Amino acid sequence: MAILIDENTRVLVQGITGREGRTRTRLMKEYGTNVVAGVTPGKGGQEVEGIPVYDTVFEAWEKHGPIDASAIFVPAPLVKEAALEAIEAGVKLLLLVPDRVPIHDVLEIYDYAKKKGARFIGPNTLGILSPGKAVMGMIGGRAKSAREWFKPGPVGVTSRSGGITSAISYYISKAGLGQSTIVHVGGDAVVGLPHPEIVKLFEKDPQTEVIVMFGEIGTSQEERVAELIKNKEVTKPLVAFIGGKAAQKGTRFSHAGAIVEGNRGSWDSKVNALRDAGAIVVDRITDIPEAVKKVLGK
Amino acid sequence: MAKLFEYQSKEILKKYGIKIPDGGIAKTADEAVRIADEIGYPVVIKVQIWETGRKGKGGIAFCEDAECVRENAEKFLGMKWGQFTVDTVLIEKRLPIKAEYFAGFIIDDSTAQPVLIFSSIGGSGIEEIAKEHPDKVAKMHIDYGRGLYSYQAREVARKAGIRGKILNKIGTTLAKLYKAMREYDARSLETNPLALTEDGEIVALDAHIVIDDYGVYRHPDLGIEIAREFPRPATELEKIAWNVEKNDYRGTFYFIQMVTDVPPDGKHIAFHGAGGGGSMMSMDAVLNAGFKIANFTDTSGNPPASKVYRAAKIILSQPNVVGYFASGSGVASQEQFHSARGFVKAFLEDEVDIPAVLRLGGNYEEVAIEILHTYLKDLPVKVEGYGKDDSPDFCAERLKKLVEENGGKLHKVKPHKEFEPKGTEYKIETMTGAIYIDHEVCEKCDEKPCVEACQYDVIELKDGKPVLKIDPEEARKGKCTECLACEIACRFHGKGALHIHLPIPGLKEYRDKIIKEQGV
Ligand code: SF4
Ligand code: SF4
């Protein structure tokens, strides 16, 4: 098992003919992801890495449906259209890779996805990888590194920073353990599947025995995870590291933000909430493997 | 986040049919008086800054006559607010007020929806109002697909204690405010106070809009120079950096000066991170090692070598730093030799005089580290490359050692010499620059390593000379990735005929100015 993707997930690549689309399609294919089709409007009929390209998602679905997931590599201003198209065509899981997607576009995608029963990871995400099974996005960069750095195992990893997602997972592998699934939830203030949603999925996943979370200042994600632990919705052990202690005061949307977020968002608030709930919060990222081993009794 | 000044925010509200007081902005006391005379007294005069809470800190004055306006305008203009210097004041007609409200919209990340917050008490900070009078504050999450209707807004106002006919005006005003928020890509929009005047009008007496950085491109009318969060207007160097970023969509480059005038205290270093989380972790490490940071830079998202080169050149335009620290997450997905080559070009060009620790862990880190160590070994200072198994803390300690060994020498900025072609070179245009090859020199080159170095198959040998293998248009559009491999190969293993010119507009002039100051 793993969460969200495995070797059977039928994946579409939107923006497959672009610079990133092409390169990452190669990574995904070589790693074993079941990439079934690609879409670039106006470039239908071509092939990229042996994958057929179509003009619309609807057309790709006609020829290769059902499609389980779509990885979106189009430029940021076009992400909204690409995502809405995929959702309307019936795709239930999207990965929005690009950085700099306007927040109001994300709200619109979120709203439509919710109404259609679809989910999305990102935007501004490195992607998701289930070791030995499949990768969507660009975690690992190339298949060879991805195989070296990530190994199948009992640790579910969720992170708000792309680079740290790989770093934590690599340290875990180096310590002789492995991961069930590695998720970079995305670096933006509003993301489709934030930490609490991913943590809930890990809770249900039989392969996952311990959850590792990399949090950052800003947003309410980590506090909401603490609430899940408190409410016993999450019972698996959780090891967390929160970045940004030395950085400036957390990003608040405005003064009015305090009314909605309460005191959430700051480094102290996150660490305290998690510790209160019973999570293990380590002081250094490099302490994570030891903490995980201890939890697993190794 | 791109903050707007009060007067800019009000201009937007006006477009959406929301009433604002008569008035205008002034940059001199004369102008201020002229505006005040025009609109008639009494007036209010306010500093235009990005912070809120101006009233308590003496940034607002009420005036009955021209003399008072002149006096306050003179006091306000040039006033310092933290790192910010006031250069604009807003003069507005002072209106007779019957009641003050608060209206604000923000985005709640936990539901991914905008939230309307309304209070029937306004004027002071909303946090305090909510604490002291929770019954006067109401909020509502907005269904993004449907938007905000006046009837919903009326219900929110009712819950906050508003009664009577004024509910209608408040309802339509709130709906208009929401429309402005959405259409202008605002992260937040607040008006406090939103006032009810004696003659029964709803008027926005103050307004504060923050535009989403990523949506700024849809609003050229706002004239936002740099769509990034700054505590003060951007410095010259930051503007130069932003130009680089703006004109090259490949990867992300962020540059901010933490100290605009680096003191010669031997503690400040140049900081060059890669990726949000990795940068933060690396910053913690150098701070823990006792350093201070002159600038914060982040190049990430798979930037080409040319962008890293430009970033390094901009970073090296800061005098008095004692070391250069580059570090990301340590396990980067991107091919790290691109960054390595960017550093090599910049460091060689500037003949760097401060030690550097460059932690380039990730894909092809061994290649990246070898590039650094091979091509930078002849510099007068040490440049050390590290990979994913070397922690940021260890690397920070290394830099400390190297800085000590270098005697804590302060960095001196060198002139920025752009490559000047003779005009007879063979030229290949790239996305943000050009490759110049002096084919006469190539005749004396036996190995011709440039062609082999190009992993993108952009150049080939024809009659013993390296020439473009692909359509020039394709090279310009990005097929030549500006990876700098051919230039480095030619410089070290060929005859030095090949130069890649990557202009950085404004940097030469900026450095000349700094050097002049340095000399004093
Ligand atoms: S390596 Fe330099 S000198 Fe040699 S052929 Fe290439 S460009 Fe000319
Ligand atoms: S010509 Fe080739 S080697 Fe030279 S910069 Fe362009 S892509 Fe790199």
mmCIF file of N, CA and C in Angstrom, chain A residues 19-20 24 77 99-105 107-108 110-111 114-115 126 138-142 145 149 161 163-164 166-167 170-171 174 188-190 214 216 219-221 224 243-244 246 248 251-260 284-285, chain B residues 1 52 102 106-115 117 126-127 130 139 143-145 181-182 185-188 190 212 214-215 217-218 229 245 250-252 258 276-278 280-281 283-284 287 302 329 331-333 359 362-364 388-389 393:
data_model
loop_
_atom_site.group_PDB
_atom_site.id
_atom_site.type_symbol
_atom_site.label_atom_id
_atom_site.label_comp_id
_atom_site.label_asym_id
_atom_site.label_seq_id
_atom_site.Cartn_x
_atom_site.Cartn_y
_atom_site.Cartn_z
ATOM 1 N N ARG A 19 9.279 22.405 -21.564
ATOM 2 C CA ARG A 19 10.603 22.065 -21.022
ATOM 3 C C ARG A 19 10.496 21.119 -19.830
ATOM 4 N N GLU A 20 9.734 21.521 -18.813
ATOM 5 C CA GLU A 20 9.602 20.688 -17.617
ATOM 6 C C GLU A 20 8.793 19.431 -17.918
ATOM 7 N N ARG A 24 10.247 15.749 -17.017
ATOM 8 C CA ARG A 24 9.656 15.022 -15.900
ATOM 9 C C ARG A 24 8.866 13.813 -16.366
ATOM 10 N N PRO A 77 0.192 31.077 -15.249
ATOM 11 C CA PRO A 77 -1.067 31.743 -15.620
ATOM 12 C C PRO A 77 -2.087 30.798 -16.271
ATOM 13 N N ASP A 99 5.003 27.046 -9.737
ATOM 14 C CA ASP A 99 5.129 28.062 -8.707
ATOM 15 C C ASP A 99 4.419 29.308 -9.243
ATOM 16 N N ARG A 100 4.011 30.211 -8.361
ATOM 17 C CA ARG A 100 3.436 31.502 -8.723
ATOM 18 C C ARG A 100 2.032 31.424 -9.330
ATOM 19 N N VAL A 101 1.245 30.475 -8.922
ATOM 20 C CA VAL A 101 -0.149 30.446 -9.348
ATOM 21 C C VAL A 101 -0.907 31.453 -8.474
ATOM 22 N N PRO A 102 -1.640 32.389 -9.082
ATOM 23 C CA PRO A 102 -2.362 33.372 -8.265
ATOM 24 C C PRO A 102 -3.278 32.700 -7.253
ATOM 25 N N ILE A 103 -3.334 33.230 -6.055
ATOM 26 C CA ILE A 103 -4.082 32.581 -4.974
ATOM 27 C C ILE A 103 -5.574 32.504 -5.305
ATOM 28 N N HIS A 104 -6.085 33.501 -5.991
ATOM 29 C CA HIS A 104 -7.505 33.454 -6.339
ATOM 30 C C HIS A 104 -7.793 32.336 -7.353
ATOM 31 N N ASP A 105 -6.825 32.015 -8.183
ATOM 32 C CA ASP A 105 -6.992 30.871 -9.082
ATOM 33 C C ASP A 105 -7.063 29.581 -8.269
ATOM 34 N N LEU A 107 -8.139 29.300 -5.204
ATOM 35 C CA LEU A 107 -9.448 29.255 -4.543
ATOM 36 C C LEU A 107 -10.522 28.754 -5.510
ATOM 37 N N GLU A 108 -10.422 29.212 -6.752
ATOM 38 C CA GLU A 108 -11.426 28.791 -7.737
ATOM 39 C C GLU A 108 -11.296 27.294 -8.047
ATOM 40 N N TYR A 110 -10.046 25.058 -6.060
ATOM 41 C CA TYR A 110 -10.435 24.367 -4.825
ATOM 42 C C TYR A 110 -11.953 24.222 -4.753
ATOM 43 N N ASP A 111 -12.621 25.316 -5.050
ATOM 44 C CA ASP A 111 -14.080 25.338 -4.986
ATOM 45 C C ASP A 111 -14.682 24.323 -5.967
ATOM 46 N N LYS A 114 -13.900 20.666 -4.983
ATOM 47 C CA LYS A 114 -14.732 20.211 -3.871
ATOM 48 C C LYS A 114 -16.113 19.800 -4.384
ATOM 49 N N LYS A 115 -16.650 20.632 -5.263
ATOM 50 C CA LYS A 115 -17.982 20.349 -5.776
ATOM 51 C C LYS A 115 -18.007 19.102 -6.655
ATOM 52 N N LEU A 126 6.817 19.861 -5.560
ATOM 53 C CA LEU A 126 7.797 19.001 -6.212
ATOM 54 C C LEU A 126 7.127 17.686 -6.582
ATOM 55 N N MET A 138 8.389 15.901 -9.791
ATOM 56 C CA MET A 138 9.818 15.801 -10.067
ATOM 57 C C MET A 138 10.666 15.440 -8.868
ATOM 58 N N ILE A 139 10.076 14.823 -7.871
ATOM 59 C CA ILE A 139 10.873 14.397 -6.726
ATOM 60 C C ILE A 139 11.955 13.435 -7.206
ATOM 61 N N GLY A 140 13.175 13.725 -6.810
ATOM 62 C CA GLY A 140 14.280 12.858 -7.211
ATOM 63 C C GLY A 140 15.008 13.389 -8.432
ATOM 64 N N GLY A 141 14.291 14.091 -9.306
ATOM 65 C CA GLY A 141 14.932 14.672 -10.479
ATOM 66 C C GLY A 141 15.133 13.689 -11.604
ATOM 67 N N ARG A 142 15.759 12.567 -11.321
ATOM 68 C CA ARG A 142 15.911 11.509 -12.325
ATOM 69 C C ARG A 142 15.709 10.167 -11.625
ATOM 70 N N SER A 145 18.498 8.637 -9.266
ATOM 71 C CA SER A 145 18.612 9.242 -7.935
ATOM 72 C C SER A 145 17.422 8.861 -7.078
ATOM 73 N N TRP A 149 17.822 7.340 -3.418
ATOM 74 C CA TRP A 149 17.498 8.164 -2.255
ATOM 75 C C TRP A 149 16.303 7.659 -1.448
ATOM 76 N N SER A 161 8.169 22.003 2.276
ATOM 77 C CA SER A 161 9.282 22.487 1.458
ATOM 78 C C SER A 161 9.730 21.378 0.528
ATOM 79 N N GLY A 163 12.646 20.863 -1.277
ATOM 80 C CA GLY A 163 13.979 20.323 -1.058
ATOM 81 C C GLY A 163 14.047 19.491 0.213
ATOM 82 N N ILE A 164 13.369 19.969 1.259
ATOM 83 C CA ILE A 164 13.392 19.275 2.537
ATOM 84 C C ILE A 164 12.655 17.933 2.447
ATOM 85 N N SER A 166 12.805 15.857 0.052
ATOM 86 C CA SER A 166 13.813 14.903 -0.392
ATOM 87 C C SER A 166 14.856 14.688 0.692
ATOM 88 N N ALA A 167 15.267 15.771 1.346
ATOM 89 C CA ALA A 167 16.330 15.664 2.343
ATOM 90 C C ALA A 167 15.910 14.726 3.480
ATOM 91 N N TYR A 170 15.719 11.171 2.336
ATOM 92 C CA TYR A 170 17.056 10.616 2.124
ATOM 93 C C TYR A 170 17.690 10.227 3.468
ATOM 94 N N TYR A 171 17.583 11.092 4.457
ATOM 95 C CA TYR A 171 18.143 10.772 5.780
ATOM 96 C C TYR A 171 17.500 9.502 6.339
ATOM 97 N N LYS A 174 18.933 6.557 4.576
ATOM 98 C CA LYS A 174 20.313 6.362 4.998
ATOM 99 C C LYS A 174 20.373 5.667 6.357
ATOM 100 N N ASP A 188 2.776 27.016 -1.056
ATOM 101 C CA ASP A 188 1.941 28.220 -0.989
ATOM 102 C C ASP A 188 1.052 28.261 0.247
ATOM 103 N N ALA A 189 0.435 29.428 0.461
ATOM 104 C CA ALA A 189 -0.402 29.615 1.642
ATOM 105 C C ALA A 189 -1.660 28.747 1.562
ATOM 106 N N VAL A 190 -2.213 28.614 0.387
ATOM 107 C CA VAL A 190 -3.382 27.744 0.232
ATOM 108 C C VAL A 190 -3.002 26.611 -0.711
ATOM 109 N N PHE A 214 7.292 17.883 7.989
ATOM 110 C CA PHE A 214 8.094 19.104 8.021
ATOM 111 C C PHE A 214 7.144 20.288 7.883
ATOM 112 N N GLU A 216 6.278 24.600 8.597
ATOM 113 C CA GLU A 216 6.913 25.907 8.510
ATOM 114 C C GLU A 216 6.002 26.930 9.155
ATOM 115 N N THR A 219 0.316 29.926 8.003
ATOM 116 C CA THR A 219 -0.852 29.047 7.814
ATOM 117 C C THR A 219 -1.223 28.315 9.109
ATOM 118 N N SER A 220 -2.287 27.513 9.044
ATOM 119 C CA SER A 220 -2.758 26.824 10.245
ATOM 120 C C SER A 220 -2.581 25.308 10.148
ATOM 121 N N GLN A 221 -1.832 24.859 9.136
ATOM 122 C CA GLN A 221 -1.761 23.418 8.866
ATOM 123 C C GLN A 221 -1.286 22.579 10.040
ATOM 124 N N ARG A 224 -3.668 22.329 12.931
ATOM 125 C CA ARG A 224 -4.797 21.453 12.640
ATOM 126 C C ARG A 224 -4.409 19.985 12.757
ATOM 127 N N GLY A 243 10.278 24.501 10.657
ATOM 128 C CA GLY A 243 11.315 25.428 10.190
ATOM 129 C C GLY A 243 10.921 26.873 10.438
ATOM 130 N N GLY A 244 11.919 27.745 10.425
ATOM 131 C CA GLY A 244 11.634 29.171 10.484
ATOM 132 C C GLY A 244 11.768 29.796 11.860
ATOM 133 N N ALA A 246 14.396 30.978 13.320
ATOM 134 C CA ALA A 246 15.236 32.170 13.295
ATOM 135 C C ALA A 246 14.689 33.251 12.361
ATOM 136 N N GLN A 248 12.036 35.830 10.378
ATOM 137 C CA GLN A 248 11.195 36.908 10.899
ATOM 138 C C GLN A 248 9.836 36.372 11.310
ATOM 139 N N THR A 251 4.230 35.083 8.543
ATOM 140 C CA THR A 251 3.430 35.848 7.603
ATOM 141 C C THR A 251 1.975 35.775 8.024
ATOM 142 N N ARG A 252 1.426 36.911 8.268
ATOM 143 C CA ARG A 252 0.012 37.006 8.588
ATOM 144 C C ARG A 252 -0.638 37.727 7.442
ATOM 145 N N PHE A 253 -1.798 37.328 7.074
ATOM 146 C CA PHE A 253 -2.454 38.015 5.970
ATOM 147 C C PHE A 253 -2.729 39.469 6.339
ATOM 148 N N SER A 254 -3.141 39.709 7.542
ATOM 149 C CA SER A 254 -3.462 41.068 7.970
ATOM 150 C C SER A 254 -3.835 40.989 9.438
ATOM 151 N N HIS A 255 -4.213 42.113 9.995
ATOM 152 C CA HIS A 255 -4.665 42.093 11.387
ATOM 153 C C HIS A 255 -5.923 41.259 11.525
ATOM 154 N N ALA A 256 -6.805 41.420 10.550
ATOM 155 C CA ALA A 256 -8.041 40.659 10.599
ATOM 156 C C ALA A 256 -7.735 39.175 10.554
ATOM 157 N N GLY A 257 -6.586 38.819 10.003
ATOM 158 C CA GLY A 257 -6.195 37.417 9.932
ATOM 159 C C GLY A 257 -6.166 36.786 11.308
ATOM 160 N N ALA A 258 -5.819 37.569 12.292
ATOM 161 C CA ALA A 258 -5.721 37.051 13.654
ATOM 162 C C ALA A 258 -7.072 36.551 14.147
ATOM 163 N N ILE A 259 -8.122 37.136 13.640
ATOM 164 C CA ILE A 259 -9.456 36.755 14.080
ATOM 165 C C ILE A 259 -9.811 35.371 13.585
ATOM 166 N N VAL A 260 -9.391 35.078 12.366
ATOM 167 C CA VAL A 260 -9.683 33.766 11.808
ATOM 168 C C VAL A 260 -8.677 32.741 12.305
ATOM 169 N N ARG A 284 16.332 19.546 15.429
ATOM 170 C CA ARG A 284 17.114 19.621 14.197
ATOM 171 C C ARG A 284 16.599 18.581 13.225
ATOM 172 N N ILE A 285 16.614 18.962 11.986
ATOM 173 C CA ILE A 285 16.125 18.068 10.954
ATOM 174 C C ILE A 285 16.865 16.740 10.970
ATOM 175 N N MET B 1 4.260 39.919 -0.293
ATOM 176 C CA MET B 1 2.947 40.417 -0.707
ATOM 177 C C MET B 1 3.015 41.896 -1.024
ATOM 178 N N THR B 52 0.189 49.818 9.427
ATOM 179 C CA THR B 52 -1.046 50.368 9.978
ATOM 180 C C THR B 52 -0.695 50.985 11.342
ATOM 181 N N PHE B 102 -15.995 48.490 10.861
ATOM 182 C CA PHE B 102 -14.815 47.829 10.291
ATOM 183 C C PHE B 102 -15.310 46.830 9.264
ATOM 184 N N ILE B 106 -10.260 38.533 4.208
ATOM 185 C CA ILE B 106 -8.972 37.844 4.168
ATOM 186 C C ILE B 106 -9.214 36.442 3.628
ATOM 187 N N ILE B 107 -8.124 35.704 3.434
ATOM 188 C CA ILE B 107 -8.273 34.338 2.941
ATOM 189 C C ILE B 107 -7.961 33.379 4.078
ATOM 190 N N ASP B 108 -8.880 32.459 4.323
ATOM 191 C CA ASP B 108 -8.679 31.455 5.371
ATOM 192 C C ASP B 108 -8.072 30.218 4.719
ATOM 193 N N ASP B 109 -6.822 29.914 5.055
ATOM 194 C CA ASP B 109 -6.167 28.788 4.381
ATOM 195 C C ASP B 109 -6.788 27.451 4.763
ATOM 196 N N SER B 110 -7.456 27.383 5.914
ATOM 197 C CA SER B 110 -7.968 26.078 6.341
ATOM 198 C C SER B 110 -9.209 25.667 5.552
ATOM 199 N N THR B 111 -9.931 26.616 4.973
ATOM 200 C CA THR B 111 -11.077 26.250 4.143
ATOM 201 C C THR B 111 -10.877 26.677 2.695
ATOM 202 N N ALA B 112 -9.767 27.370 2.435
ATOM 203 C CA ALA B 112 -9.492 27.893 1.096
ATOM 204 C C ALA B 112 -10.638 28.775 0.606
ATOM 205 N N GLN B 113 -11.073 29.651 1.492
ATOM 206 C CA GLN B 113 -12.153 30.570 1.129
ATOM 207 C C GLN B 113 -11.850 31.975 1.647
ATOM 208 N N PRO B 114 -12.382 32.985 0.956
ATOM 209 C CA PRO B 114 -12.302 34.324 1.530
ATOM 210 C C PRO B 114 -13.273 34.407 2.706
ATOM 211 N N VAL B 115 -12.934 35.233 3.672
ATOM 212 C CA VAL B 115 -13.798 35.427 4.824
ATOM 213 C C VAL B 115 -14.124 36.914 4.939
ATOM 214 N N ILE B 117 -15.215 39.824 7.373
ATOM 215 C CA ILE B 117 -15.315 40.168 8.794
ATOM 216 C C ILE B 117 -15.890 41.568 8.872
ATOM 217 N N ILE B 126 -8.887 45.857 15.024
ATOM 218 C CA ILE B 126 -9.966 44.857 15.023
ATOM 219 C C ILE B 126 -9.709 43.758 16.042
ATOM 220 N N GLU B 127 -8.418 43.489 16.310
ATOM 221 C CA GLU B 127 -8.130 42.436 17.287
ATOM 222 C C GLU B 127 -8.678 42.807 18.662
ATOM 223 N N ALA B 130 -12.544 42.747 18.731
ATOM 224 C CA ALA B 130 -13.072 41.384 18.822
ATOM 225 C C ALA B 130 -12.956 40.844 20.243
ATOM 226 N N LYS B 139 -18.604 37.222 11.198
ATOM 227 C CA LYS B 139 -17.843 36.843 10.008
ATOM 228 C C LYS B 139 -18.565 35.769 9.211
ATOM 229 N N ASP B 143 -18.559 31.373 -0.311
ATOM 230 C CA ASP B 143 -18.512 30.314 -1.325
ATOM 231 C C ASP B 143 -17.881 30.923 -2.572
ATOM 232 N N TYR B 144 -16.702 30.427 -2.952
ATOM 233 C CA TYR B 144 -15.963 31.118 -4.005
ATOM 234 C C TYR B 144 -16.691 31.075 -5.350
ATOM 235 N N GLY B 145 -17.359 29.995 -5.600
ATOM 236 C CA GLY B 145 -18.065 29.879 -6.870
ATOM 237 C C GLY B 145 -19.249 30.837 -6.970
ATOM 238 N N MET B 181 -11.924 42.971 -4.101
ATOM 239 C CA MET B 181 -10.915 42.044 -3.596
ATOM 240 C C MET B 181 -10.634 40.948 -4.621
ATOM 241 N N ARG B 182 -11.713 40.386 -5.117
ATOM 242 C CA ARG B 182 -11.559 39.268 -6.031
ATOM 243 C C ARG B 182 -10.951 39.714 -7.356
ATOM 244 N N ASP B 185 -7.207 40.536 -7.314
ATOM 245 C CA ASP B 185 -6.296 39.526 -6.786
ATOM 246 C C ASP B 185 -5.743 39.906 -5.414
ATOM 247 N N ALA B 186 -6.614 40.395 -4.540
ATOM 248 C CA ALA B 186 -6.139 40.812 -3.224
ATOM 249 C C ALA B 186 -6.037 39.628 -2.274
ATOM 250 N N ARG B 187 -4.972 39.627 -1.477
ATOM 251 C CA ARG B 187 -4.842 38.658 -0.389
ATOM 252 C C ARG B 187 -5.697 39.135 0.770
ATOM 253 N N SER B 188 -5.750 40.445 0.934
ATOM 254 C CA SER B 188 -6.601 40.992 1.969
ATOM 255 C C SER B 188 -7.030 42.399 1.577
ATOM 256 N N GLU B 190 -9.022 45.719 3.620
ATOM 257 C CA GLU B 190 -9.628 46.201 4.853
ATOM 258 C C GLU B 190 -9.997 47.663 4.710
ATOM 259 N N ASP B 212 -1.935 39.890 -4.052
ATOM 260 C CA ASP B 212 -1.192 38.637 -4.151
ATOM 261 C C ASP B 212 -0.046 38.824 -5.152
ATOM 262 N N TYR B 214 1.560 36.827 -6.897
ATOM 263 C CA TYR B 214 1.461 36.038 -8.125
ATOM 264 C C TYR B 214 0.359 36.551 -9.055
ATOM 265 N N GLY B 215 -0.478 37.433 -8.533
ATOM 266 C CA GLY B 215 -1.538 37.972 -9.377
ATOM 267 C C GLY B 215 -1.220 39.361 -9.900
ATOM 268 N N TYR B 217 0.771 40.428 -12.040
ATOM 269 C CA TYR B 217 0.920 40.571 -13.494
ATOM 270 C C TYR B 217 -0.393 40.891 -14.200
ATOM 271 N N ARG B 218 -1.515 40.600 -13.538
ATOM 272 C CA ARG B 218 -2.807 40.882 -14.170
ATOM 273 C C ARG B 218 -3.242 42.331 -13.959
ATOM 274 N N GLU B 229 7.384 40.874 -1.022
ATOM 275 C CA GLU B 229 7.227 41.594 0.238
ATOM 276 C C GLU B 229 8.512 42.308 0.637
ATOM 277 N N GLU B 245 15.063 38.658 -12.527
ATOM 278 C CA GLU B 245 14.010 37.690 -12.254
ATOM 279 C C GLU B 245 12.840 37.859 -13.221
ATOM 280 N N ARG B 250 12.735 31.077 -15.989
ATOM 281 C CA ARG B 250 13.280 29.769 -15.602
ATOM 282 C C ARG B 250 13.782 29.786 -14.163
ATOM 283 N N GLY B 251 13.120 29.046 -13.300
ATOM 284 C CA GLY B 251 13.514 29.041 -11.890
ATOM 285 C C GLY B 251 13.155 30.355 -11.233
ATOM 286 N N THR B 252 13.435 30.432 -9.935
ATOM 287 C CA THR B 252 13.085 31.628 -9.177
ATOM 288 C C THR B 252 14.339 32.245 -8.582
ATOM 289 N N MET B 258 19.308 42.544 3.815
ATOM 290 C CA MET B 258 18.909 42.622 5.215
ATOM 291 C C MET B 258 19.516 43.880 5.834
ATOM 292 N N GLY B 276 12.846 27.315 -0.271
ATOM 293 C CA GLY B 276 12.386 27.922 0.980
ATOM 294 C C GLY B 276 12.871 27.211 2.225
ATOM 295 N N GLY B 277 12.534 25.939 2.372
ATOM 296 C CA GLY B 277 12.877 25.200 3.588
ATOM 297 C C GLY B 277 14.370 25.061 3.761
ATOM 298 N N GLY B 278 15.056 24.729 2.683
ATOM 299 C CA GLY B 278 16.501 24.553 2.728
ATOM 300 C C GLY B 278 17.205 25.854 3.079
ATOM 301 N N MET B 280 15.973 28.316 4.827
ATOM 302 C CA MET B 280 15.721 28.640 6.225
ATOM 303 C C MET B 280 16.634 27.834 7.137
ATOM 304 N N MET B 281 16.743 26.532 6.818
ATOM 305 C CA MET B 281 17.590 25.651 7.618
ATOM 306 C C MET B 281 19.044 26.136 7.544
ATOM 307 N N MET B 283 20.071 29.168 6.842
ATOM 308 C CA MET B 283 20.200 30.458 7.497
ATOM 309 C C MET B 283 20.367 30.247 9.000
ATOM 310 N N ASP B 284 19.551 29.339 9.557
ATOM 311 C CA ASP B 284 19.689 29.016 10.978
ATOM 312 C C ASP B 284 21.127 28.601 11.293
ATOM 313 N N LEU B 287 23.544 31.573 11.278
ATOM 314 C CA LEU B 287 23.260 32.448 12.433
ATOM 315 C C LEU B 287 23.790 31.803 13.710
ATOM 316 N N ASN B 302 15.012 24.910 -10.272
ATOM 317 C CA ASN B 302 15.794 24.566 -11.451
ATOM 318 C C ASN B 302 16.186 25.772 -12.307
ATOM 319 N N SER B 329 18.546 22.602 0.431
ATOM 320 C CA SER B 329 18.061 21.493 1.241
ATOM 321 C C SER B 329 19.131 20.417 1.371
ATOM 322 N N VAL B 331 19.445 17.945 -0.789
ATOM 323 C CA VAL B 331 19.052 16.816 -1.632
ATOM 324 C C VAL B 331 18.160 17.368 -2.747
ATOM 325 N N ALA B 332 18.746 18.199 -3.586
ATOM 326 C CA ALA B 332 17.970 18.874 -4.625
ATOM 327 C C ALA B 332 17.688 17.959 -5.801
ATOM 328 N N SER B 333 16.488 18.084 -6.352
ATOM 329 C CA SER B 333 16.120 17.299 -7.524
ATOM 330 C C SER B 333 16.826 17.802 -8.771
ATOM 331 N N ARG B 359 27.288 24.576 -0.677
ATOM 332 C CA ARG B 359 26.737 23.251 -0.402
ATOM 333 C C ARG B 359 25.723 22.925 -1.497
ATOM 334 N N GLY B 362 22.606 17.094 -3.984
ATOM 335 C CA GLY B 362 21.469 16.753 -4.828
ATOM 336 C C GLY B 362 21.929 16.004 -6.062
ATOM 337 N N ASN B 363 21.124 16.063 -7.103
ATOM 338 C CA ASN B 363 21.468 15.356 -8.330
ATOM 339 C C ASN B 363 22.795 15.834 -8.901
ATOM 340 N N TYR B 364 23.639 14.894 -9.263
ATOM 341 C CA TYR B 364 24.953 15.184 -9.843
ATOM 342 C C TYR B 364 25.797 16.087 -8.949
ATOM 343 N N LYS B 388 25.211 16.301 -0.104
ATOM 344 C CA LYS B 388 24.059 16.004 0.763
ATOM 345 C C LYS B 388 24.433 15.379 2.094
ATOM 346 N N ASP B 389 25.612 14.778 2.171
ATOM 347 C CA ASP B 389 25.974 14.166 3.443
ATOM 348 C C ASP B 389 26.693 15.126 4.385
ATOM 349 N N ASP B 393 25.148 22.773 9.379
ATOM 350 C CA ASP B 393 25.927 23.190 10.547
ATOM 351 C C ASP B 393 27.421 22.988 10.309
#
